[in-house]
Coordinates of C-alpha atoms and ligand atoms in Angstrom, one line a residue:
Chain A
X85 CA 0.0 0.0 0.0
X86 CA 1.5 3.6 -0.9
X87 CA 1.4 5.6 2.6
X88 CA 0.0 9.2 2.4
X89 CA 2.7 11.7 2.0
X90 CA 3.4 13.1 4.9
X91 CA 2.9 17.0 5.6
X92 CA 4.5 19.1 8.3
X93 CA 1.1 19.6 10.5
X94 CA 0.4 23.5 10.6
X95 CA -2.5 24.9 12.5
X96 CA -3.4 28.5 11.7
X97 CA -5.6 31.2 13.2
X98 CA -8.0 33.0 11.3
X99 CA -7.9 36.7 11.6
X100 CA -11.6 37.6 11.0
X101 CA -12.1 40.1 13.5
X102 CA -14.6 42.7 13.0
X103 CA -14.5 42.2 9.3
X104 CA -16.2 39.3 10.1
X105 CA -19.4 40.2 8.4
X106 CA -21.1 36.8 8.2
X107 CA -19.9 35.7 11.7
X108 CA -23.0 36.2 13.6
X109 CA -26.1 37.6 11.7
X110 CA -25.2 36.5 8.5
X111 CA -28.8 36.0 8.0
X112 CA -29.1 39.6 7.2
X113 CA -26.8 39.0 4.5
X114 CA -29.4 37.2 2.5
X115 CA -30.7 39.3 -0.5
X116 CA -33.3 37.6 -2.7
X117 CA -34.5 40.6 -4.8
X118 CA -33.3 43.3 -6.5
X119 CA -36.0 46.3 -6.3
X120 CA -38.6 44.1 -5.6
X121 CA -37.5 41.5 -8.6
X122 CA -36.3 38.3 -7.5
X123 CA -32.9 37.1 -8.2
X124 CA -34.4 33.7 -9.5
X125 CA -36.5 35.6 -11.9
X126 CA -33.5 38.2 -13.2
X127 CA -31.3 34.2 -13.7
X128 CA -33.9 33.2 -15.2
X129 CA -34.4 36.0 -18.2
X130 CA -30.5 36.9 -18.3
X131 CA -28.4 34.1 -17.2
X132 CA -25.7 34.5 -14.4
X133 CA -23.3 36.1 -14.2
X134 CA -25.5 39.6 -15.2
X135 CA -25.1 42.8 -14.0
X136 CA -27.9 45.1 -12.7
X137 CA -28.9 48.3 -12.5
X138 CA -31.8 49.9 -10.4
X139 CA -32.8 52.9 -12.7
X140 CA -34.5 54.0 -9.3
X141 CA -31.2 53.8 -7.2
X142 CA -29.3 56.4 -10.2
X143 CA -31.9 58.6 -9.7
X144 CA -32.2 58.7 -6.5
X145 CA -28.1 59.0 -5.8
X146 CA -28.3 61.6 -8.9
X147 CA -31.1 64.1 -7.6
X148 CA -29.6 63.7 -3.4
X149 CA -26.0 64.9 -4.9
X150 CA -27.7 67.9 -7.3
X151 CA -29.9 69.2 -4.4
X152 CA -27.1 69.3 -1.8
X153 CA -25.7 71.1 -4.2
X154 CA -28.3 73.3 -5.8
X155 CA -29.7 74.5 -2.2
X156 CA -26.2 76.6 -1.9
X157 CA -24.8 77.6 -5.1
X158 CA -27.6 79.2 -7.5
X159 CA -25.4 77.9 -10.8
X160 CA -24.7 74.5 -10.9
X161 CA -24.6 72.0 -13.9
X162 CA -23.8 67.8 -13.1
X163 CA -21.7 66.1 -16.3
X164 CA -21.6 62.4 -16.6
X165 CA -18.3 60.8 -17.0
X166 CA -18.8 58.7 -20.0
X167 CA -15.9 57.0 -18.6
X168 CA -17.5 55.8 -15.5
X169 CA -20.0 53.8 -16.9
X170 CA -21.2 54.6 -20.9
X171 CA -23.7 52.3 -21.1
X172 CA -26.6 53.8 -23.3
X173 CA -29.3 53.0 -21.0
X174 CA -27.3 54.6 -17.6
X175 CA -26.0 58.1 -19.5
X176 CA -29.9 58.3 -20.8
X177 CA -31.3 58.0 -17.7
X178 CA -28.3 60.3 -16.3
X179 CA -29.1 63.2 -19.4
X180 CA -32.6 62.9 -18.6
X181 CA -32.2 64.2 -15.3
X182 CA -30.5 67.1 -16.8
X183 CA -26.5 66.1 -16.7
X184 CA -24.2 67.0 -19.8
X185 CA -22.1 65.0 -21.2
X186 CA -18.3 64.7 -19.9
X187 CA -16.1 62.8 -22.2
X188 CA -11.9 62.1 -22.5
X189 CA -12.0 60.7 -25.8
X190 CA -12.8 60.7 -29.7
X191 CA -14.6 57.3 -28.9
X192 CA -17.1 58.5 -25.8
X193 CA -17.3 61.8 -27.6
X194 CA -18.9 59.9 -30.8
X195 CA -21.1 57.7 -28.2
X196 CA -22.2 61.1 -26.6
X197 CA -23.4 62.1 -30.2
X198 CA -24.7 59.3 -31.2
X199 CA -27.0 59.2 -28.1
X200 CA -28.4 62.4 -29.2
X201 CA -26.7 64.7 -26.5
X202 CA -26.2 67.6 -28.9
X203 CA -22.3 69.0 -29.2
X204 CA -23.2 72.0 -26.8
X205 CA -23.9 69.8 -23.6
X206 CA -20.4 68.0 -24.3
X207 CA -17.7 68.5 -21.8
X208 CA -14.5 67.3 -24.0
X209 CA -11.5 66.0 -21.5
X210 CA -8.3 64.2 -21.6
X211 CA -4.8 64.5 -22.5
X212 CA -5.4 62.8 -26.3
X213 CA -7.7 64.7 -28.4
X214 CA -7.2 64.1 -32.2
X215 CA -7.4 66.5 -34.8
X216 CA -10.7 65.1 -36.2
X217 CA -12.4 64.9 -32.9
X218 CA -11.2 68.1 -31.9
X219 CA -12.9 69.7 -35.1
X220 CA -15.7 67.8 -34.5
X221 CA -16.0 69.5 -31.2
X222 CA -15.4 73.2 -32.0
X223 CA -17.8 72.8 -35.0
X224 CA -20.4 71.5 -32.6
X225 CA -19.9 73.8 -29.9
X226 CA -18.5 71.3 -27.3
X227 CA -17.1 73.0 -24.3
X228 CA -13.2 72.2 -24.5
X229 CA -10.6 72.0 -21.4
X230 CA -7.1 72.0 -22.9
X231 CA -4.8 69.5 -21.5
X232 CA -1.7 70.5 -22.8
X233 CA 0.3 73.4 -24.9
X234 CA 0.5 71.2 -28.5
X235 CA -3.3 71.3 -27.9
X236 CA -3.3 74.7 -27.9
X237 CA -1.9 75.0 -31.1
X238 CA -3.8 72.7 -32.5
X239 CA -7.2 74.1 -31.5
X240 CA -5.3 77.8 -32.7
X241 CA -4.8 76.0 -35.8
X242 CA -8.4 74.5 -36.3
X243 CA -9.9 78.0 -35.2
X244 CA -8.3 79.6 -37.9
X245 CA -9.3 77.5 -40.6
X246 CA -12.9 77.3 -39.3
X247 CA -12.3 81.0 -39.8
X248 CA -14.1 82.0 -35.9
X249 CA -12.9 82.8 -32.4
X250 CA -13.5 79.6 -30.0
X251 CA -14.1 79.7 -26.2
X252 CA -11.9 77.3 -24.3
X253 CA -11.1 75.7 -21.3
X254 CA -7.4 74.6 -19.3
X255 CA -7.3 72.6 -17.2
X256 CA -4.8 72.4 -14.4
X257 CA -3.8 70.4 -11.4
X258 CA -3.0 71.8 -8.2
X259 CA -1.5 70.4 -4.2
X260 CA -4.5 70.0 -2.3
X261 CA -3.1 67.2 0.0
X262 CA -4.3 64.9 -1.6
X263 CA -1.8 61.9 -3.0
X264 CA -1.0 60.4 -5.5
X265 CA -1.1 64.2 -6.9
X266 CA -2.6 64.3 -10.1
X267 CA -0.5 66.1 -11.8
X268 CA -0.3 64.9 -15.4
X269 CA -3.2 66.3 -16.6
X270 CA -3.4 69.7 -17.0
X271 CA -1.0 72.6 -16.1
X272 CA 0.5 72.8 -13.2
X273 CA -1.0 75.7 -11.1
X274 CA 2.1 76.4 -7.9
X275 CA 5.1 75.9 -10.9
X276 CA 3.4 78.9 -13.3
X277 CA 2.8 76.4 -15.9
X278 CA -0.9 77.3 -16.0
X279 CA -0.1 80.9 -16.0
X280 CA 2.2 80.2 -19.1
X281 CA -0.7 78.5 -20.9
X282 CA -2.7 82.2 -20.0
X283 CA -0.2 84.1 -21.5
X284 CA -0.2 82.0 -24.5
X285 CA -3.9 82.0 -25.3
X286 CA -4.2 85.7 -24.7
X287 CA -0.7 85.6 -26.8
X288 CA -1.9 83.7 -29.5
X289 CA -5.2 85.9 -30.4
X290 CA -7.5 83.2 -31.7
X291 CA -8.7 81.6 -28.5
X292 CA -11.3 83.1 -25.4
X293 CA -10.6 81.5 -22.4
X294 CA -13.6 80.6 -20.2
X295 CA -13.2 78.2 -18.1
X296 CA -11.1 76.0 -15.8
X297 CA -11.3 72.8 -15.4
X298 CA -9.5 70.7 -12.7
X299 CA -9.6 67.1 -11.3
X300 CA -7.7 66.2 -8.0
X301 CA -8.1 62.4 -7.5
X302 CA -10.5 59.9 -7.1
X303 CA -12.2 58.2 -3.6
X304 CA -11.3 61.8 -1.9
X305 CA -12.5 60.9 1.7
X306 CA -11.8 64.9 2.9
X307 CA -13.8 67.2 2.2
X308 CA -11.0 70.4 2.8
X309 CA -9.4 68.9 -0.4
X310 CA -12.1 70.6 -2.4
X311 CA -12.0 73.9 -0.2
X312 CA -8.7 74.0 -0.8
X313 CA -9.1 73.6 -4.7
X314 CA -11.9 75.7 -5.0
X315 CA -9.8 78.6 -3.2
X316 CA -7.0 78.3 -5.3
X317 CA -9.4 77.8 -8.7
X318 CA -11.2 81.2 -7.5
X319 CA -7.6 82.8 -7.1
X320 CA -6.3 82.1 -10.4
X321 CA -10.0 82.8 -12.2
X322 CA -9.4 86.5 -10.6
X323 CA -6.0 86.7 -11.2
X324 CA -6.3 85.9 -15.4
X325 CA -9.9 88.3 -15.3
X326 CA -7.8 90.8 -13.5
X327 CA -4.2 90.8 -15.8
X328 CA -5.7 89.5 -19.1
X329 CA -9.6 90.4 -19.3
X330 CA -10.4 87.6 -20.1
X331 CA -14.3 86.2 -17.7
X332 CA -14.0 82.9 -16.0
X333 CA -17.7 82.0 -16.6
X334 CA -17.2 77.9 -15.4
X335 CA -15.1 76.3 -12.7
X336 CA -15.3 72.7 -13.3
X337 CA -14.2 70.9 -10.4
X338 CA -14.1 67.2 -11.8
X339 CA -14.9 64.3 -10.0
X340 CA -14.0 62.0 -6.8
X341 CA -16.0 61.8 -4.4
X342 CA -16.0 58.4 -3.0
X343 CA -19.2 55.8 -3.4
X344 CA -20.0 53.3 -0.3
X345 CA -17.9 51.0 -1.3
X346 CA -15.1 49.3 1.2
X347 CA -11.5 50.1 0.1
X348 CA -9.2 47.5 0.5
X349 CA -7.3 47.6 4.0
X350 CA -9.6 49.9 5.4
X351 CA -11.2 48.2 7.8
X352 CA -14.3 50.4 9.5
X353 CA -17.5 50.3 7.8
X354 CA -17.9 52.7 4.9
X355 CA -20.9 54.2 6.6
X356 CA -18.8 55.5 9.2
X357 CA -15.5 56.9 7.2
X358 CA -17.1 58.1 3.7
X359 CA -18.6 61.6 3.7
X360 CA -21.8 62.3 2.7
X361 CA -23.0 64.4 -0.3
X362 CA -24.1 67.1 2.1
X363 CA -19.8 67.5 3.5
X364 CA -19.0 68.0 0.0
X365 CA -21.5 70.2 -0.9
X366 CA -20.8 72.4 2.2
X367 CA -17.1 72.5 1.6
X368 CA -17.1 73.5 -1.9
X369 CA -20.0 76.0 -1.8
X370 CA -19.6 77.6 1.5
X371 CA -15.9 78.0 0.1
X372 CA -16.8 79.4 -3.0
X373 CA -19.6 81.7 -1.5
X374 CA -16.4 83.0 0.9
X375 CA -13.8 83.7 -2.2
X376 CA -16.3 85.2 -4.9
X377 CA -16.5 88.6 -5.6
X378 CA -20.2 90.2 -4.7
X379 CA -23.0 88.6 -7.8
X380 CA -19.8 86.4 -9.2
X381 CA -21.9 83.0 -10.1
X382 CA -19.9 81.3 -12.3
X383 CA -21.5 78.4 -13.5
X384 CA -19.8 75.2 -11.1
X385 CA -19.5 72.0 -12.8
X386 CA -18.8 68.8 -11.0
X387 CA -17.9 65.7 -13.2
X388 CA -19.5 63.3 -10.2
X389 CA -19.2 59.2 -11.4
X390 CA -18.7 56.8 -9.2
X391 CA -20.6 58.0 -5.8
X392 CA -23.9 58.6 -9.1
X393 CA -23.8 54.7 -10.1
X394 CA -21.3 52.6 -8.4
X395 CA -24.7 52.1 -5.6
X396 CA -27.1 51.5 -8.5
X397 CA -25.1 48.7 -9.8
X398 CA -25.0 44.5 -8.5
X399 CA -23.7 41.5 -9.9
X400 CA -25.2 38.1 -9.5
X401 CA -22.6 35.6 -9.9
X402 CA -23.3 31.9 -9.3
X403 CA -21.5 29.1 -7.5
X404 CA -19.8 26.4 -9.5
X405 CA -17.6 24.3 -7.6
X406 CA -16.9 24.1 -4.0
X407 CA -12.6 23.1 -3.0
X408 CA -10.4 22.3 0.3
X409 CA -7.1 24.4 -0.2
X410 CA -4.4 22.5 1.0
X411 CA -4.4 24.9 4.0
X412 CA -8.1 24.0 5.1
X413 CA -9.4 27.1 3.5
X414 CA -12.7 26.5 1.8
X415 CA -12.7 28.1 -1.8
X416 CA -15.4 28.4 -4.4
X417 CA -15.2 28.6 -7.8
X418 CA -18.1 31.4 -9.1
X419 CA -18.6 32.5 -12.8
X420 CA -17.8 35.8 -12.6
X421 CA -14.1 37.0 -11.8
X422 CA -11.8 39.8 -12.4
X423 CA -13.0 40.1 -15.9
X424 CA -16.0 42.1 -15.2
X425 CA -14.8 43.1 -11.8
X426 CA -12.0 45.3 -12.2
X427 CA -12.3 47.4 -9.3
X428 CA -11.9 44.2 -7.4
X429 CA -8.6 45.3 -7.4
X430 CA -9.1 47.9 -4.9
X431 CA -12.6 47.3 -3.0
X432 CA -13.6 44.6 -1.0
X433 CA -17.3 44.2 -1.9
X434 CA -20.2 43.8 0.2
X435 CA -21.5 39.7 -0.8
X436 CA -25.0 38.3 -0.2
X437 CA -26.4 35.1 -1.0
X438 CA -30.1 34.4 -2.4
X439 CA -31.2 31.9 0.2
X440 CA -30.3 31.0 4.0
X441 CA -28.0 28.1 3.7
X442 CA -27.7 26.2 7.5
X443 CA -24.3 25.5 9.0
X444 CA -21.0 27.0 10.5
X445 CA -19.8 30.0 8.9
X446 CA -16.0 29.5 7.8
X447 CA -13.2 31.5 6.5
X448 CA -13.7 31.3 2.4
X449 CA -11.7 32.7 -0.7
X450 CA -13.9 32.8 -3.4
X451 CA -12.4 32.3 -7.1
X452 CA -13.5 33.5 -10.5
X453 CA -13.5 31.4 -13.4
X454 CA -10.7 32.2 -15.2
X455 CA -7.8 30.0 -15.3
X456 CA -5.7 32.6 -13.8
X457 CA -4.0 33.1 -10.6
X458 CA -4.9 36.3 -10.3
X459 CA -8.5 36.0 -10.5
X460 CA -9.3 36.1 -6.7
X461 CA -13.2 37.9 -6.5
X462 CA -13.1 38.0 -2.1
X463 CA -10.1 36.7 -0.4
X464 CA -11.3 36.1 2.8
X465 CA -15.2 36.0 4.0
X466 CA -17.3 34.2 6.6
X467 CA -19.6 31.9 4.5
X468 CA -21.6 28.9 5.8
X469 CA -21.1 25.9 3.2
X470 CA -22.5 26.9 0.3
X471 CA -24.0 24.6 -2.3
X472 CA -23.4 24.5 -5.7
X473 CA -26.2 26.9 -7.5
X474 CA -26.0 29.3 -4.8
X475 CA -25.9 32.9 -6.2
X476 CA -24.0 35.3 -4.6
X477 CA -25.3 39.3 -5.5
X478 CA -22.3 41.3 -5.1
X479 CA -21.7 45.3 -5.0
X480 CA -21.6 47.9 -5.4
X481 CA -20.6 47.7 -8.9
X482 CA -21.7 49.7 -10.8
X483 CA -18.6 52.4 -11.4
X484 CA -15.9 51.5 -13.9
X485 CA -16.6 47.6 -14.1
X486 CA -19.2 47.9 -17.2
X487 CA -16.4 50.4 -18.9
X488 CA -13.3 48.4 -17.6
X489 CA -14.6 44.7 -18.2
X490 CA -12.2 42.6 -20.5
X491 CA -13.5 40.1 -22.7
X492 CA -11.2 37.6 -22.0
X493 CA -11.2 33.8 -21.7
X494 CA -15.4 34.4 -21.4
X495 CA -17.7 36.3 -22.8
X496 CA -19.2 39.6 -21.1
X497 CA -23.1 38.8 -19.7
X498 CA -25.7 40.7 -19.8
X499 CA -26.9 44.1 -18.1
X500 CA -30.0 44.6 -17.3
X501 CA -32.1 47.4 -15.8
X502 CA -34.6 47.6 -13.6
X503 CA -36.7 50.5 -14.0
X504 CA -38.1 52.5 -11.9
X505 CA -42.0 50.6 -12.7
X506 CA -40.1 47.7 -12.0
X507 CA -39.8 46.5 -15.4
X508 CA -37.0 44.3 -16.0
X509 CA -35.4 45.3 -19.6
X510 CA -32.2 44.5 -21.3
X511 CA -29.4 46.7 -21.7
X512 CA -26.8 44.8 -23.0
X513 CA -26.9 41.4 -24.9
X514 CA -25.2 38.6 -23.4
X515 CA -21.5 38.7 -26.1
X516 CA -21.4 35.8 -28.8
X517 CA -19.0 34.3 -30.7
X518 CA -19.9 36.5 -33.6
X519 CA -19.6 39.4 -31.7
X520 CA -16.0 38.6 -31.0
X521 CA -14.7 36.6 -34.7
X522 CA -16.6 39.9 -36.7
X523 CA -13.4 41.4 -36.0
X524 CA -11.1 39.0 -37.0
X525 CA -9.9 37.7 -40.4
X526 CA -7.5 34.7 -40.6
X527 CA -5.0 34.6 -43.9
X528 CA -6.3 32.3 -46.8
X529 CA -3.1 30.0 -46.3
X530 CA -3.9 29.6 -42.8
X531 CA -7.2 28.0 -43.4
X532 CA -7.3 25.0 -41.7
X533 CA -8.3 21.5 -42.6
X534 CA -7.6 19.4 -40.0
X535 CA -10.8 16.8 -40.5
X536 CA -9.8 14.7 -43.0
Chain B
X133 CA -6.4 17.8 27.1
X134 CA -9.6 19.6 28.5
X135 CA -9.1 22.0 27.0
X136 CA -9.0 20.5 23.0
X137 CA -12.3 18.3 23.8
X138 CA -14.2 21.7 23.9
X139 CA -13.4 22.5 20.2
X140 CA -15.5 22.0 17.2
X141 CA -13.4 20.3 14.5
X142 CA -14.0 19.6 11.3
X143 CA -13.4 16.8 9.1
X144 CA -11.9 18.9 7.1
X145 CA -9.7 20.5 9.1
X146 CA -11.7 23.8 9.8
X147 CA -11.6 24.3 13.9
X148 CA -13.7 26.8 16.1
X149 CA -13.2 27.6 19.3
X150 CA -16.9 28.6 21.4
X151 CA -14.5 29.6 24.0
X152 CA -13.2 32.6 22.6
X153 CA -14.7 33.0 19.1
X154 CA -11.4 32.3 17.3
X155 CA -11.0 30.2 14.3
X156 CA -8.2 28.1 12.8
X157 CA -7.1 26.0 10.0
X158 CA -5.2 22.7 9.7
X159 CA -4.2 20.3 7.3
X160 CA -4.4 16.0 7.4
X161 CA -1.6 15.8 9.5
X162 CA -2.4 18.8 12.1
X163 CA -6.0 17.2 12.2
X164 CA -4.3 13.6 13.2
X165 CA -2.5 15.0 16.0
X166 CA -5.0 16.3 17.6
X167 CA -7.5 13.9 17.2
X168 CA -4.9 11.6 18.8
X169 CA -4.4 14.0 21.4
X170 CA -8.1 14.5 22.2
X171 CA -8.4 10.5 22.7
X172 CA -5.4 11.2 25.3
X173 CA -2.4 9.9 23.6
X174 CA 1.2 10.6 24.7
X175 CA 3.4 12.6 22.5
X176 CA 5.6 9.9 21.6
X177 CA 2.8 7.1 21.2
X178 CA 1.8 9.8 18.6
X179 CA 5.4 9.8 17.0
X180 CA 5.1 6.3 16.7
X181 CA 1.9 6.6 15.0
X182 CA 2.7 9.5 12.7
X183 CA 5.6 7.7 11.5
X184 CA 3.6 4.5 11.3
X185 CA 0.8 6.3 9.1
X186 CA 3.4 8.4 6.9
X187 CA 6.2 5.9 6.5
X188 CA 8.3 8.6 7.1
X189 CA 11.7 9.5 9.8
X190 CA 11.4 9.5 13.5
X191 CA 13.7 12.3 14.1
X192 CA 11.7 14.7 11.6
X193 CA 8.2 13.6 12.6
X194 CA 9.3 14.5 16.7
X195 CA 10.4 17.8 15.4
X196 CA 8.0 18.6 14.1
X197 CA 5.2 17.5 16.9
X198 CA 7.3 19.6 19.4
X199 CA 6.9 22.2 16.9
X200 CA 3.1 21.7 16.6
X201 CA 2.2 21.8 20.4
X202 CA 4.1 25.0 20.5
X203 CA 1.4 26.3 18.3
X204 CA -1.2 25.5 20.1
X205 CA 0.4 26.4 23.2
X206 CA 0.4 29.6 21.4
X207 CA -2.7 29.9 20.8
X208 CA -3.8 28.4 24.4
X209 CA -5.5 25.2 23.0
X210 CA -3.4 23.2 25.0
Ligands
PLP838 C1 -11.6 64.3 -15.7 C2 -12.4 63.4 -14.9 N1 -13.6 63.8 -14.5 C3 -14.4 62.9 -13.8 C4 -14.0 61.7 -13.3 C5 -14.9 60.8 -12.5 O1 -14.3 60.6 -11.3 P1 -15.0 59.9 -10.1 O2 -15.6 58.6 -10.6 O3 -14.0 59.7 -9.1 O4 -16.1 60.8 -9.6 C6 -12.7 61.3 -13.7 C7 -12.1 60.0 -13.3 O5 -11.0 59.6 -13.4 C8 -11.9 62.2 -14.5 O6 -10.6 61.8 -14.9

């Protein structure tokens, strides 16, 4: 008889602690609808995995952040960062409730369009603008933040030939605190690069600055971050009004604040450490109410994503396979992994399961499908032994994972929305195979003919 | 060995303790020990049975038990 290979005997302790969400009334964990539809009906029309939206939940997120916002500064204007999530349905219900469009590239600019948001309700971002798009832009009316001097020139160069004088934007980056300091986009405010950029539009004849634009980070979790930019935004909007005559009529403050989601390694509950709407909305305003001249309104535009739809968005993701590890850890094997979730990478989700399942809650890792290493969905959670067929709802989700998704190894499932009559309707097909070999073409000599 | 007998522990090597709340893991050969130890054995009865089971060296195997109830020593199972 072969004897079993013998192992050094380990014992380990599990550090749960107060992360320890499922460790005593995990029942509460249990989530069997979305909006009032059931997660066996949502399988049942869509498949799993499938990401959903509650068209109610947008709205709702959407309309809390404008008030708080509204109620204290008398001109304020919401863009949607195509980036965020462009899904067709999401920006629709988004323009609907009267946001612009904010986009960072040739390809969400076109989307934008194509929607129907007309060229004058598109804010037009990022560091790579082509030519073609850019034309596109100042022929439509799109407001424009420059991101660099080449830009410059080129929009100099396209305003000339479209024979007109265009309004423009800069945008610049700034220290408010905050790191990593964004300071690649833009010009850079304490080092006079921004003022450079000034002197060259008022230089160069062709262009009417009116506006600046500005972006500090992402998942800002202080408040005196945006006081701080605001003051200095206000400064420099005076300062260029005052030497070059030329009227600051928008302050676009970008995006960043944070959704209730957990960031990794943060450990207290993101009800008690995230900010609310109402702190951010106090900061900036009360800020910019303090540094204004007397009836100054400029119009303040904030480029909210994540905190609008990361809440509104779930993913149900089934359970495929239960394992031992070789250290007694109990894994699962779902079908949804790092391939839809990318901000996996940096948020530890909040997991529920469609049904109460009896017995001890234990330590788990769960695992997407992919046959990668890295494909780790939760790397440690208290789960009681879950069958096979369970379906874990997971979120919130709904920021950058529908823009970020890779198709790779699987196809990407299907969205679906939920509206707010509680109508369940599809707003992106489950991918095919077609979808995926329309692109490609494969050599004539390469054909292959391996049957006979 | 009072102490061990209170312990849930699973067949699979997953062990809770209702004492304190804490939980551990263990693999095959963790899981042997103290099931041997639960039923009262003396370490080096449970050398001699490791070694049986495994096939493998003495000398190693008594390491690495000393080793073992140093852990839970550590962790004030035993
Ligand atoms: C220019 C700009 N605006 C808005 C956003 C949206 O940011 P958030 O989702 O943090 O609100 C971003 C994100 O990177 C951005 O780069």
């Amino acid at each position: 008889m072969v004897k079993k290979k013998y192992e050094k005997p380990v014992i380990k302790k599990l550090q749960m602690g107060f992360m320890n969400k499922f460790g005593r009334g995990y029942l509460s964990h249990i989530r069997q609808a979305i909006d009032g539809v059931s997660i066996d009906k949502l399988v049942e029309m869509y498949g799993s995995p499938q990401f959903v939206f509650s068209e109610k939940r947008l709205r709702q997120n959407y309309r809390r952040l404008y008030n708080s916002f509204s109620n204290r500064y008398p001109n304020v204007q919401f863009g949607w960062s195509y980036k965020t999530n462009y899904l067709n349905a999401i920006c629709a219900i988004l323009h609907k409730e009267g946001e612009v469009a904010e986009v960072v590239s040739e390809f969400e600019y076109e989307k934008a369009r194509n929607l129907g948001v007309p060229g004058h309700k598109i804010i037009f971002n990022g560091p790579f603008k082509t030519i073609s798009s850019l034309k596109r832009a100042l022929e439509e009316g799109a407001i424009i933040n420059i991101d660099h001097f080449e830009e410059i020139q080129d929009i100099e160069r396209l305003a000339q030939s479209l024979n007109k004088k265009v309004k423009v934007g800069i945008r610049i980056n700034m220290d408010t605190g905050i790191v990593p300091q964004w300071s690649r986009f833009g010009f850079n405010l304490e080092s006079g690069q921004a003022l450079d950029a000034v002197k060259r539009i008022a230089y160069g004849k062709r262009l009417v600055l009116n506006g600046l634009h500005c972006h500090i980070g992402t998942f800002i979790l202080e408040p005196k971050a945006y006081s701080l930019e605001i003051e200095k935004m206000v400064n420099f909007a005076y300062q260029i009004e005052d030497d070059f005559g030329f009227k600051i009529e928008y302050l676009d403050i970008g995006g960043g604040f944070p959704s209730k989601n957990r960031l990794k390694g943060i450990y207290l509950p993101p009800e008690v450490i995230i900010p609310s709407g109402e702190d951010f909305a106090e900061a900036i305003c009360d800020t910019l109410l303090r540094c204004l001249r007397p009836n100054d309104f400029p119009k303040l535009i904030l480029e909210t994503g994540r905190a609008i739809v990361d809440e509104a968005g779930y993913l149900i993701t089934t359970v495929h396979a239960i394992k031992r590890m070789p250290d007694g850890l109990r894994a699962y094997v779902v079908d949804a992994g790092v391939n839809l979730l990318f901000t996996s990478f940096w948020y530890k989700f909040n997991i529920e399961i469609d049904r109460e399942v009896q017995g001890i809650p234990e330590p788990s890792i769960i695992y997407g499908p992919l046959c990668m290493n890295i494909d780790v969905v939760e790397e440690s959670i208290n789960l009681p032994p879950l069958p096979r067929g369970t379906r874990l709802i997971i979120s919130p989700v709904g920021a950058y994972n529908v823009t970020q998704w890779m198709q790779f190894i699987n196809y990407r499932p299907a969205v679906s929305l939920i509206t707010i009559e509680g109508k369940i309707e599809l707003i992106r097909e489950p991918e095919t195979l077609d979808d995926i070999l329309g692109k490609e073409k494969l050599p004539q000599k390469l054909q292959l003919n391996l049957e006979d | 060995m009072e102490r061990l007998k209170q312990l849930a522990i699973s067949e699979e090597g997953f062990i809770f303790d209702p004492v304190t709340g804490n939980s551990f893991t263990t693999n095959g050969t963790g899981l042997f020990i103290l099931e041997a130890l639960k039923e009262g054995r003396e370490e080096k009865e449970i050398v001699d049975l490791l070694t049986e089971k495994y096939g493998t060296d003495k000398e190693n195997v008594s390491r690495d038990l000393m080793d073992f109830m140093e852990q839970l020593r550590s962790y004030r199972l035993i």
